[in-house]
């Protein structure tokens, strides 16, 4: 499919977005009035076309349309998945060959020694558990090339400047190396040289040579430079980014284009989009496709950002509890927080990635007691088998919710699936209550409290570890199980507000539908700003930033045009990474605009940095007297893409209609039996306030409101918990 | 108590008036613990029993506060070591300094926290000057703070409630430069504490979570990397401030009474678990180990005549699992000397607990509990517990690491015999680093340390498979060597020509150790001057421990090479610069690389002035093997030949008795029949070339009687023989009179 | 989950033979607490491997065992059947020794050259089984260093208190180092 195929952005009145998760593929179909419907199908990794078709069909029929009718009316079609991660995990990617700076041939084996990534403190402490990840390239296919470029030193221009050529590129070694890699049958060649993020000239020179050899041999083998995939400091992380792109991205591109094919066969004539790990949607021709690795969870964060804009919330912490994991994310100043280091499947990438913490605990997580009578939750999960109450052989969190009465066994997925409460109770008694010598309901309540506390702590840590204060945050819960536990997760943490949404289960897919069409551009730099800097020095730096931004804007317009977007409609966001001189960590600093004409604009930039820094660290940690340095200049280019609208509803009176009342149900809540009112989500109206003890049921989820708490439904049908 | 008087004046407060002094608190803690054998006399975990969920919630809050402090604060750092490597740590302790929770990082420092607190208590810091909430104390002295070496800098922040110190927030990191005559973070060739650089006994440097202005001046005037050190200082404080706030909130939430009882139970609970772990995995008995290190000063350090000599340091230790955990006895270890390698009990603990925490704390709460489970004997006067207050503690890690190797190694043997083979591997701790100072062309002065090889090392062979390269760091749970692109930017004129694994650099055995690392640093336009030294980590001039595992060879020594005055421009033009120590030696042998002044350093080098195109090459991180080399699977040997892990066919042919042929494409294939014959021949040679130990003993005994040793060896024996336990072992083994002494050779 | 985990004999055999896969290894390392039944299964696996019938009491190293030769007799024995005598006297004293003293001799076992121990300050001792020539131990020590008794187990304490299965010939005087008895008999 040609990159110039026009994106379908003008006509069409439906938006479709899917999240192909580990167990389910959720589809969200947004109707012209901004309302939407959810569809589901079992995820089929081996046949994503099918799970796509099934899920969309499910969503379509619920509003009386066929899949074809839907596709013909689509304005945008967003598809998130976990395909790339699977390729990395299963190791069935492309055969990669690497050319690296001579003397660094062992880079891929050494991995910088990072052998504990993704481990808990207890695990990394037990060093016998440290291990290297499966290499994404055979060591013998990593060849050295003599060349060296200097990166400058932290004390500034007291020695050779950044970009100084110490050893010119040895072209003969590039030629012989390329030939050897081709002989070895490599399907893609990556190039990583030291400090290419400062000056890519050697990488590009080598790429030219390699491509010529490949062409002369009549082959079609891509050559990828680290400076083009991830032009940022730290060779170990840059290498991983390069490897992900070479090893996995290209073939995942194929399967995504496959899904796009399905969409087109069903009548869609636009481009299928997917999500970047730092937000934003791109089509399947995006160069750095490896950046779309965690598109699923990103969807949720984008949805949260969308809500934030609608409800005017600056800071949001999100908690997504699905079947197998509990993901916590942050929105700061209406922006999706970007993590310092992107660790995935034992690899540390040089990639901006949303702030996302994850615990291997979801509704399907197994609950057990060890011989020290310590309670454990997860990491094993029943996934789609739900628990003993359905067809799994071990006790899960959902079993407990069913056993205690929170979840209606006869209304799971709207009653399509019947759960067995008795089995759940029996298992709870045998696995937990008896070993601990507790009453079965006490045990269940205790377990829920532990789970809630752990999640509660993960939330605190996530926020505290970034140095933020919970009082400045709105807490947003989603995922099938989020609303069931929100009362517990939120306990004891003072948030500005605690909210959830009726369509919590499909929120990640909804978020994908909200994604803006955005490309991010980063460029490493080494600009120093000593305090006594003269205006001419500042002007020089300003000019450099100015030029870089203008180049990025240009590049963005060209790329987006190629993706079928009218360059005139592209808008931009500007930022830099800065630090006190001497620091090695840089801090992402967002700027109001892209104006960088002279010394004053540099001062504005420094002020923005100080403001951001003070938010994270105590007064004692500031160090303005050391001067500042810039390490990265970046830009986000945004194109128009239709967005779902949240409908404003007329507020009716606080009392829910009697029609919304379903029944009274006894629930063992905390330390005793409580009679809860059960309400039907679909029947509740904007303006209603549901007082606890209550449960709001919905085919996709269950919202629990304990005694003395209440849930207010606002004009957008957002549920506010207090 | 000043703080209390103030409170009394402001608002009379009975709790405050009755608050115990630090000294009283420490005395009570010791009395109750000693009397009952349970920490603080806690015989029942009543809070845990009564409401386990609340109890766990209490701890997880305390713990996550400390984890969070690190995750946030480390980004303030200037040194790669703190930011990405494991070279930093935060913790929260009881009023007496007993650890309650620690962050990720170099955990064994937890064992040291009590030393500074107890010093402050014994010297009435709280009574005299008064200790107030949010004060900031700095510590980097080995004797009064237990600090392993002065570059490991500690910050303590007291948490005071109702006039009583109830906890301390602690932050530590490894400074890159600490202002000694020898620049960097290990003052090599230091002969007493006055040459160790910036050494501060516990002293208040700030109030209300903010450093006082004078403190900045200390970093600026007394160290060569002020910017880095000030940022590291701010980093430690930032983390402590977060722990300080979180702990106050915790106490407000649970109440001070719950807090005071819970912290005692937390430590007692983990003590019990650790003891249980030890008793259920270690075969009781006595495990003995030894290690040696040469301190080569003679002719290299001639200014201080009393220190102008070589010392062969002997580390001897036995490990005995028992009812209360296990006992480590280091009697027989060398006496302290006028060199940089003396430890203190604190520094020794920091080493001993590396392996202990790794082995016995990973499935429980990491607290001071484990310190009660390990009884340590560091005889007064030994290098681990000097009877002089002026000894240099500039680089004890260079020898105490072997104390960990011996202790951790004993755990491996004990678990091997018990059948828990999955835990058993050959323990090494062979680190390296380089450091120095320089002056740029424009006159700017700077100091630096590149401790990439402190970030990780290979793992020794397991008892069932080969060790892996660069996969752990004995002294930190976070193996990470950082990035060349970062370290290079901290030393203006030095550039990497190689940073890789060193082929063949490991102990051989049925299973081999993982190969160690080697880097080539190239000096380009040094400016006015650059001088480099190397604190030779791990062991030097000998294997990393004296005993191989079950017939294998222990990990080889770390070393470095200086190549000054080279024809590097020609070599670079050919694109053939040396990439590691082995290549450098091969290229100088072949004449491809011409070097005016080539030196191999197996112990610390004095400052080396580097000129344009000079090279500085190091090797570290090697590890030992496991089992008889002749038992090695021949196909594994072939694989190592083909991957280049073992570059020397003749070597493996003799070591493993493997015969192989190489095809024109350079790949090796096994000759099964010839291998069997070769192995049989090597076995026969073993019997032919060896003698009965009895015969050897008789000859060797004459040498011992006549002390026909190198002088360093004789001096080593004399020092160790001054401790009865070793004297008994030595004289009874050689069947010599009890009063025997080795004459200085 | 609340009962003691049990590890199959097959897994233990894989460990002993160096055939264990990484997943099983990780499982073993991640056990919340070690399986208490390990020791006797381990001994079974080892007993199956040796050609002789003497009861293995403990595995000292890859191919060295402490075995019972009947009441009151506990000796160190090589997998090949060679007997080193009373386990309380360092078995090394009844083995054969080869000592590498010169740099040349040491180069054969360490590589590259700078990694070789310093002759005169160190020597490398290799201890062989006089019968099968297995290299049971290596010492890298200064000349004159007493041969190291690497491990003296307290067998009775182990069997009584740790395993709860006292040995028939248990007695208080087993746990002592008798090495010097041997050397004193030499001169």
Coordinates of N, CA and C in Angstrom, one line a residue, chain A residues 228-298:
Chain A
X228 N 19.1 7.3 13.3 CA 17.8 7.5 12.7 C 16.6 6.9 13.5
X229 N 17.0 5.9 14.3 CA 15.9 5.2 15.0 C 15.8 5.8 16.4
X230 N 16.9 6.2 17.0 CA 16.9 6.7 18.4 C 18.1 7.6 18.6
X231 N 18.1 8.9 18.1 CA 19.2 9.8 18.2 C 19.4 10.3 19.5
X232 N 19.6 9.5 20.6 CA 19.8 10.0 21.9 C 21.0 9.2 22.6
X233 N 21.5 9.8 23.7 CA 22.7 9.3 24.3 C 22.5 8.0 24.9
X234 N 23.6 7.3 25.2 CA 23.7 6.0 25.9 C 23.6 4.9 24.9
X235 N 24.8 4.4 24.5 CA 24.9 3.4 23.4 C 24.1 2.1 23.7
X236 N 24.1 1.7 25.0 CA 23.4 0.4 25.3 C 21.9 0.5 25.0
X237 N 21.3 1.6 25.4 CA 19.9 1.7 25.1 C 19.6 1.9 23.7
X238 N 20.5 2.7 23.1 CA 20.3 3.0 21.6 C 20.4 1.8 20.8
X239 N 21.3 0.9 21.3 CA 21.4 -0.4 20.6 C 20.2 -1.2 20.7
X240 N 19.5 -1.2 21.8 CA 18.3 -2.0 22.0 C 17.2 -1.5 21.1
X241 N 17.1 -0.1 21.0 CA 16.1 0.4 20.1 C 16.4 0.0 18.7
X242 N 17.6 0.1 18.3 CA 18.0 -0.3 16.9 C 17.6 -1.8 16.7
X243 N 17.9 -2.7 17.7 CA 17.7 -4.1 17.6 C 16.2 -4.4 17.5
X244 N 15.4 -3.7 18.3 CA 13.9 -3.9 18.3 C 13.4 -3.5 16.9
X245 N 13.9 -2.4 16.3 CA 13.4 -2.0 15.0 C 13.8 -3.0 14.0
X246 N 15.1 -3.5 14.0 CA 15.6 -4.4 13.0 C 14.9 -5.8 13.2
X247 N 14.9 -6.3 14.4 CA 14.5 -7.6 14.7 C 12.9 -7.8 14.6
X248 N 12.2 -6.9 15.1 CA 10.7 -7.1 15.2 C 9.9 -6.2 14.4
X249 N 10.2 -4.9 14.4 CA 9.3 -3.9 13.8 C 8.9 -4.2 12.4
X250 N 9.8 -4.6 11.6 CA 9.5 -4.8 10.1 C 8.5 -5.9 9.9
X251 N 8.6 -7.0 10.6 CA 7.7 -8.1 10.4 C 6.3 -7.8 11.0
X252 N 6.3 -7.1 12.1 CA 5.1 -6.7 12.8 C 4.3 -5.8 11.8
X253 N 5.1 -4.9 11.2 CA 4.5 -4.0 10.2 C 3.7 -4.9 9.2
X254 N 4.2 -6.0 8.8 CA 3.5 -6.9 7.9 C 2.2 -7.3 8.4
X255 N 2.2 -7.8 9.7 CA 0.9 -8.3 10.2 C -0.1 -7.2 10.4
X256 N 0.4 -6.0 10.7 CA -0.5 -4.8 10.9 C -1.1 -4.4 9.6
X257 N -0.2 -4.5 8.5 CA -0.8 -4.2 7.2 C -1.8 -5.2 6.8
X258 N -1.6 -6.4 7.3 CA -2.6 -7.5 7.1 C -4.0 -7.1 7.7
X259 N -4.0 -6.6 8.9 CA -5.2 -6.2 9.5 C -5.8 -5.0 8.7
X260 N -4.9 -4.2 8.3 CA -5.4 -3.0 7.5 C -6.1 -3.6 6.2
X261 N -5.5 -4.6 5.7 CA -6.0 -5.2 4.5 C -7.5 -5.7 4.8
X262 N -7.6 -6.4 5.9 CA -9.0 -6.8 6.3 C -9.9 -5.6 6.3
X263 N -9.5 -4.6 7.0 CA -10.3 -3.4 7.1 C -10.7 -2.8 5.7
X264 N -9.8 -2.8 4.8 CA -10.1 -2.3 3.5 C -11.0 -3.2 2.7
X265 N -10.8 -4.6 2.9 CA -11.7 -5.5 2.3 C -13.2 -5.3 2.8
X266 N -13.3 -4.8 4.0 CA -14.6 -4.6 4.6 C -15.1 -3.2 4.2
X267 N -14.3 -2.5 3.4 CA -14.8 -1.2 2.8 C -14.2 0.0 3.4
X268 N -13.2 -0.1 4.3 CA -12.6 1.1 4.8 C -11.6 1.6 3.7
X269 N -11.6 2.9 3.5 CA -10.6 3.4 2.4 C -9.6 4.4 3.0
X270 N -9.4 4.3 4.3 CA -8.4 5.2 4.9 C -7.2 4.3 5.3
X271 N -6.3 4.9 6.2 CA -5.2 4.2 6.7 C -5.5 3.7 8.1
X272 N -5.1 2.4 8.4 CA -5.2 1.9 9.7 C -4.1 2.6 10.6
X273 N -4.5 3.0 11.8 CA -3.5 3.7 12.6 C -3.1 2.8 13.8
X274 N -2.0 3.1 14.4 CA -1.6 2.4 15.7 C -1.0 3.5 16.6
X275 N -0.7 3.1 17.9 CA -0.3 4.1 18.9 C 1.2 4.0 19.2
X276 N 1.7 5.2 19.4 CA 3.1 5.2 19.9 C 3.3 5.0 21.4
X277 N 4.4 4.6 21.8 CA 4.6 4.3 23.2 C 4.6 5.6 24.1
X278 N 4.6 6.7 23.4 CA 4.5 8.0 24.1 C 3.3 8.8 23.7
X279 N 2.3 8.0 23.2 CA 1.0 8.7 22.8 C 1.1 9.1 21.3
X280 N 0.0 9.3 20.8 CA -0.1 9.7 19.4 C -0.3 8.5 18.5
X281 N -0.9 8.7 17.3 CA -1.2 7.6 16.4 C -0.5 7.8 15.1
X282 N 0.0 6.8 14.6 CA 0.7 6.8 13.3 C 0.2 5.7 12.4
X283 N 0.4 5.8 11.1 CA 0.0 4.7 10.3 C 1.1 3.7 10.2
X284 N 0.8 2.6 9.5 CA 1.7 1.4 9.5 C 3.0 1.7 8.7
X285 N 3.1 2.8 8.1 CA 4.4 3.1 7.3 C 5.4 3.9 8.2
X286 N 5.0 4.2 9.4 CA 5.9 5.0 10.3 C 7.3 4.3 10.4
X287 N 8.3 5.1 10.2 CA 9.7 4.6 10.2 C 10.1 3.9 11.5
X288 N 9.9 4.6 12.6 CA 10.3 3.9 13.9 C 9.2 3.1 14.5
X289 N 8.7 2.2 13.7 CA 7.5 1.4 14.2 C 7.7 0.8 15.5
X290 N 8.9 0.5 15.9 CA 9.1 -0.2 17.2 C 8.6 0.7 18.4
X291 N 8.4 2.0 18.1 CA 7.9 2.8 19.1 C 6.4 2.6 19.4
X292 N 5.8 1.6 18.7 CA 4.4 1.4 19.0 C 4.2 0.1 19.8
X293 N 5.2 -0.3 20.4 CA 5.3 -1.6 21.2 C 4.2 -1.8 22.2
X294 N 3.9 -0.8 23.0 CA 2.9 -1.0 24.1 C 1.7 -0.2 23.8
X295 N 1.3 -0.2 22.5 CA 0.1 0.6 22.1 C -1.1 0.4 23.0
X296 N -1.3 -0.8 23.5 CA -2.5 -1.1 24.3 C -2.7 -0.2 25.5
X297 N -1.8 -0.4 26.5 CA -1.8 0.5 27.7 C -1.8 2.0 27.4
X298 N -1.1 2.3 26.3 CA -1.0 3.7 25.9 C -2.4 4.2 25.6

